[in-house]
Amino acid sequence: MSLQQQLQQAFFEQQISGHSIFIKLNDGEFVAKSYSIENNNEQNFYEWIQQIDGYQEYFSKYNGVVILEKNQQVSNQQTINQQQEWLNSLISKRYNPNNTKYLLLENLTQNSQNLRILDLKLGYTVHKQSHIQRYQDSTSSKIGLRICGMKIQEDNELVIFKDKHWGRTISVEELIESLQIFFSLKNRNKILKEAIDKIESLKQFITNHCKQVISWQGTSLLLIYRHENDFKIKLIDFSNTIVDPQSSEINAEIMKALNSLQDIIKQI
């Protein structure tokens, strides 16, 4: 798919984590995610998973590859807060205007106000040498979960923002406290039950349909609360995900991490 230069482009103001650049297109129904030309893992994963009925319940809807016009002006929010400062830093380090190839994904936060977003990195271990210490020294090695980003808005104002660097330093107890804050809602009990049920359904989906995924390393679970009738969970980030069509075993690590999250939510 190729989108022409008349499309309005803006850096995605709801991004709270990651290394990739997200660009919101036109009215925001879609976001374009940058990816490395040398690494097609994420594209390969989405093209594989989209063939499974019902995948959109647990993953962003995939709309193929989009080629954006070179040197197109990309607008950015002028609001200065902690999240925008983090995003500006990411853009300055990672945005490459010469990179025109993006994955086209649904915008999970379109037309949202008073958002609550939590990005939890899943897994206890990692193969990448430079990341081993990061896992060993953080909550990842203990409970298979690490906060990579957290955002809470109230009255359309940002009240809490935490980034991945903070998430690497906190204890298990502080992670649990953060989950308690995330779920501090008027309809708390309803959403907690919904979260437990959705994680259970996700585990069932993985069991039934994802035995070919032999590595979920680097994958996160995104928790999004938009209003009292709209809570969702989505798996994201698949640049290190590996699919082997010959595999017939369920990946134990992601299941263990999801079980760990379920157990914590049941206790808060």
Coordinates of C-alpha atoms in Angstrom, one line a residue:
M1 CA 0.0 0.0 0.0
S2 CA 1.2 3.5 -0.8
L3 CA -0.1 6.6 0.8
Q4 CA 0.3 9.9 -1.0
Q5 CA 1.8 13.1 0.3
Q6 CA -1.5 14.9 1.0
L7 CA -2.0 12.7 4.1
Q8 CA -1.6 14.7 7.3
Q9 CA 1.1 13.3 9.5
A10 CA 1.7 13.8 13.2
F11 CA 3.9 12.2 15.8
F12 CA 1.6 9.9 17.9
E13 CA 1.0 11.8 21.1
Q14 CA -0.2 8.7 23.0
Q15 CA 3.1 6.8 22.6
I16 CA 4.5 6.0 26.1
S17 CA 7.2 3.5 25.3
G18 CA 9.3 1.7 22.7
H19 CA 12.1 2.5 20.3
S20 CA 10.0 2.8 17.1
I21 CA 8.5 6.0 15.8
F22 CA 4.7 6.1 15.5
I23 CA 3.1 8.6 13.1
K24 CA -0.6 9.3 13.2
L25 CA -2.3 9.6 9.8
N26 CA -5.1 12.0 9.0
D27 CA -8.0 11.6 11.5
G28 CA -6.0 9.1 13.6
E29 CA -7.8 5.9 12.6
F30 CA -4.4 4.4 11.8
V31 CA -0.8 4.8 13.1
A32 CA 2.3 4.0 11.0
K33 CA 5.1 2.3 13.0
S34 CA 8.6 2.5 11.8
Y35 CA 10.7 -0.6 11.6
S36 CA 14.2 -1.7 10.5
I37 CA 14.6 -2.7 6.9
E38 CA 17.1 -5.3 8.1
N39 CA 14.7 -6.9 10.5
N40 CA 11.4 -8.1 9.1
N41 CA 10.3 -10.1 12.1
E42 CA 7.5 -7.8 13.0
Q43 CA 6.1 -7.6 9.5
N44 CA 6.4 -11.4 9.2
F45 CA 4.6 -11.9 12.5
Y46 CA 1.7 -9.7 11.6
E47 CA 1.3 -11.3 8.2
W48 CA 1.2 -14.6 9.9
I49 CA -1.1 -13.7 12.8
Q50 CA -3.7 -11.9 10.6
Q51 CA -4.6 -15.2 9.0
I52 CA -6.0 -16.4 12.3
D53 CA -9.7 -15.6 12.9
G54 CA -10.2 -13.3 15.8
Y55 CA -6.6 -12.1 16.2
Q56 CA -7.8 -8.5 16.4
E57 CA -9.1 -9.2 19.9
Y58 CA -5.6 -9.6 21.2
F59 CA -3.4 -7.8 18.6
S60 CA -3.6 -4.5 16.8
K61 CA -5.4 -4.8 13.5
Y62 CA -2.7 -5.0 10.7
N63 CA -3.3 -3.2 7.5
G64 CA -0.1 -4.0 5.6
V65 CA 3.0 -1.9 4.8
V66 CA 2.7 1.8 4.0
I67 CA 5.2 3.9 2.1
L68 CA 5.1 7.5 3.3
E69 CA 6.3 10.5 1.2
K70 CA 9.9 11.5 1.9
N71 CA 10.5 14.8 3.7
Q72 CA 6.8 15.2 4.5
Q73 CA 6.4 17.6 7.4
V74 CA 5.3 15.7 10.5
S75 CA 3.6 17.9 13.1
N76 CA 4.2 17.6 16.8
Q77 CA 2.3 18.7 19.9
Q78 CA 3.4 21.9 21.6
T79 CA 2.1 20.9 25.0
I80 CA 5.1 20.4 27.3
N81 CA 4.7 17.8 30.0
Q82 CA 6.7 14.8 31.2
Q83 CA 5.4 12.5 28.5
Q84 CA 5.9 15.0 25.7
E85 CA 9.5 15.6 26.8
W86 CA 10.1 11.8 26.7
L87 CA 8.5 11.7 23.2
N88 CA 10.5 14.6 22.0
S89 CA 13.7 12.9 23.1
L90 CA 12.7 9.7 21.3
I91 CA 12.0 11.6 18.1
S92 CA 15.3 13.4 18.2
K93 CA 17.2 10.1 18.6
R94 CA 15.1 7.8 16.4
Y95 CA 13.2 9.6 13.8
N96 CA 14.7 9.3 10.3
P97 CA 12.9 11.3 7.6
N98 CA 14.6 9.1 5.0
N99 CA 12.8 6.0 6.3
T100 CA 9.6 5.8 4.4
K101 CA 8.5 2.2 5.1
Y102 CA 6.1 1.7 8.0
L103 CA 3.7 -0.9 9.3
L104 CA 0.1 0.4 9.2
L105 CA -1.7 -0.5 12.4
E106 CA -5.0 0.5 14.0
N107 CA -4.9 3.3 16.5
L108 CA -5.9 1.7 19.8
T109 CA -6.5 5.1 21.5
Q110 CA -8.5 6.9 18.8
N111 CA -10.8 9.7 20.0
S112 CA -9.9 8.9 23.6
Q113 CA -9.8 11.2 26.6
N114 CA -8.7 10.5 30.2
L115 CA -6.7 7.5 29.1
R116 CA -4.9 5.0 31.2
I117 CA -2.2 3.1 29.4
L118 CA 0.2 0.5 30.9
D119 CA 3.0 -1.2 28.9
L120 CA 4.2 -4.4 30.6
K121 CA 7.2 -6.2 29.1
L122 CA 6.6 -10.0 29.3
G123 CA 9.2 -12.6 30.1
Y124 CA 11.8 -13.7 32.6
T125 CA 14.9 -14.0 30.4
V126 CA 16.4 -12.6 27.2
H127 CA 18.9 -13.9 24.7
K128 CA 20.3 -10.5 23.6
Q129 CA 23.6 -10.1 25.4
S130 CA 23.2 -6.4 26.1
H131 CA 19.8 -6.9 27.7
I132 CA 20.6 -9.8 30.0
Q133 CA 21.7 -7.6 33.0
R134 CA 18.6 -5.5 32.5
Y135 CA 16.4 -8.5 33.0
Q136 CA 18.4 -9.9 35.9
D137 CA 18.4 -6.6 37.8
S138 CA 14.7 -5.8 37.4
T139 CA 11.3 -7.2 38.1
S140 CA 11.5 -9.3 34.9
S141 CA 13.7 -12.0 36.5
K142 CA 11.4 -12.2 39.5
I143 CA 7.8 -12.1 38.2
G144 CA 8.2 -12.0 34.4
L145 CA 6.9 -8.5 34.1
R146 CA 8.5 -5.0 33.8
I147 CA 6.8 -1.7 33.4
C148 CA 8.0 0.0 30.1
G149 CA 5.6 2.9 30.3
M150 CA 2.6 4.2 32.2
K151 CA 0.3 7.1 31.6
I152 CA -2.8 8.2 33.5
Q153 CA -4.9 11.2 32.6
E154 CA -7.6 12.9 34.7
D155 CA -9.8 15.8 33.4
N156 CA -7.8 15.5 30.2
E157 CA -4.6 16.4 32.0
L158 CA -1.6 14.1 32.5
V159 CA -1.3 13.2 36.2
I160 CA 1.1 10.3 36.0
F161 CA 3.8 9.3 33.5
K162 CA 6.5 6.7 34.0
D163 CA 9.0 5.6 31.4
K164 CA 11.1 2.4 30.9
H165 CA 14.1 3.7 32.8
W166 CA 12.0 4.1 35.9
G167 CA 10.5 0.6 35.3
R168 CA 13.9 -1.0 35.3
T169 CA 14.7 0.3 38.8
I170 CA 11.6 -0.4 40.8
S171 CA 10.9 -3.4 43.1
V172 CA 8.2 -6.0 42.7
E173 CA 6.3 -4.2 45.5
E174 CA 6.4 -0.9 43.6
L175 CA 5.2 -2.6 40.4
I176 CA 2.2 -4.0 42.3
E177 CA 1.6 -0.5 43.7
S178 CA 1.6 0.9 40.2
L179 CA -1.0 -1.7 39.1
Q180 CA -3.1 -0.7 42.1
I181 CA -2.9 2.9 40.9
F182 CA -3.7 2.0 37.4
F183 CA -6.9 0.1 38.5
S184 CA -8.0 2.8 41.0
L185 CA -11.3 3.3 39.3
K186 CA -14.9 3.8 40.3
N187 CA -15.7 0.5 38.6
R188 CA -12.5 -1.1 39.9
N189 CA -13.9 -4.5 40.7
K190 CA -15.6 -4.8 37.3
I191 CA -12.5 -3.9 35.4
L192 CA -10.3 -6.1 37.6
K193 CA -12.5 -9.1 36.8
E194 CA -12.5 -8.1 33.1
A195 CA -8.7 -7.9 33.1
I196 CA -8.4 -11.4 34.6
D197 CA -11.0 -12.8 32.1
K198 CA -9.3 -11.2 29.2
I199 CA -5.8 -12.5 30.2
E200 CA -7.4 -16.0 30.5
S201 CA -8.9 -15.7 27.0
L202 CA -5.5 -14.5 25.6
K203 CA -3.8 -17.5 27.2
Q204 CA -6.4 -19.8 25.5
F205 CA -5.9 -18.0 22.2
I206 CA -2.1 -18.6 22.4
T207 CA -2.7 -22.2 23.4
N208 CA -5.0 -22.9 20.5
H209 CA -3.4 -20.8 17.7
C210 CA 0.2 -19.7 18.6
K211 CA 2.2 -22.9 19.1
Q212 CA 4.3 -21.9 16.0
V213 CA 5.6 -18.9 18.0
I214 CA 8.9 -20.2 19.5
S215 CA 10.0 -16.9 20.9
W216 CA 8.0 -13.9 22.2
Q217 CA 11.1 -12.1 23.5
G218 CA 10.6 -8.3 23.7
T219 CA 6.8 -8.6 23.5
S220 CA 4.7 -6.4 25.7
L221 CA 1.1 -6.5 27.0
L222 CA -0.6 -3.2 26.6
L223 CA -3.5 -2.4 29.0
I224 CA -5.7 0.4 27.9
Y225 CA -8.6 1.9 29.8
R226 CA -10.6 4.5 27.9
H227 CA -13.9 4.7 29.9
E228 CA -16.0 2.5 32.1
N229 CA -17.1 0.3 29.2
D230 CA -13.9 0.2 27.3
F231 CA -11.0 -1.8 28.7
K232 CA -8.7 -3.8 26.4
I233 CA -5.5 -5.7 26.4
K234 CA -3.2 -6.1 23.4
L235 CA 0.1 -7.8 22.7
I236 CA 2.5 -5.5 21.0
D237 CA 6.2 -5.3 19.8
F238 CA 7.3 -8.3 17.7
S239 CA 10.7 -7.3 16.4
N240 CA 12.2 -10.3 18.2
T241 CA 9.3 -12.7 17.8
I242 CA 10.1 -15.8 15.8
V243 CA 7.5 -18.1 14.1
D244 CA 8.4 -21.6 13.2
P245 CA 5.7 -23.4 11.2
Q246 CA 7.0 -26.8 12.4
S247 CA 6.7 -26.0 16.1
S248 CA 3.9 -27.8 18.0
E249 CA 4.7 -26.7 21.6
I250 CA 3.3 -23.8 23.5
N251 CA 5.9 -21.2 24.5
A252 CA 6.1 -21.7 28.3
E253 CA 7.7 -18.3 29.1
I254 CA 4.9 -16.1 27.9
M255 CA 2.3 -18.3 29.6
K256 CA 4.2 -18.1 32.9
A257 CA 4.4 -14.3 32.6
L258 CA 0.6 -14.0 31.9
N259 CA -0.1 -16.3 34.9
S260 CA 2.1 -14.1 37.0
L261 CA 0.1 -11.0 36.0
Q262 CA -3.2 -12.8 36.6
D263 CA -2.1 -13.8 40.1
I264 CA -1.1 -10.2 40.9
I265 CA -4.3 -8.7 39.7
K266 CA -6.3 -11.2 41.8
Q267 CA -4.5 -10.0 44.9
I268 CA -4.9 -6.2 44.4

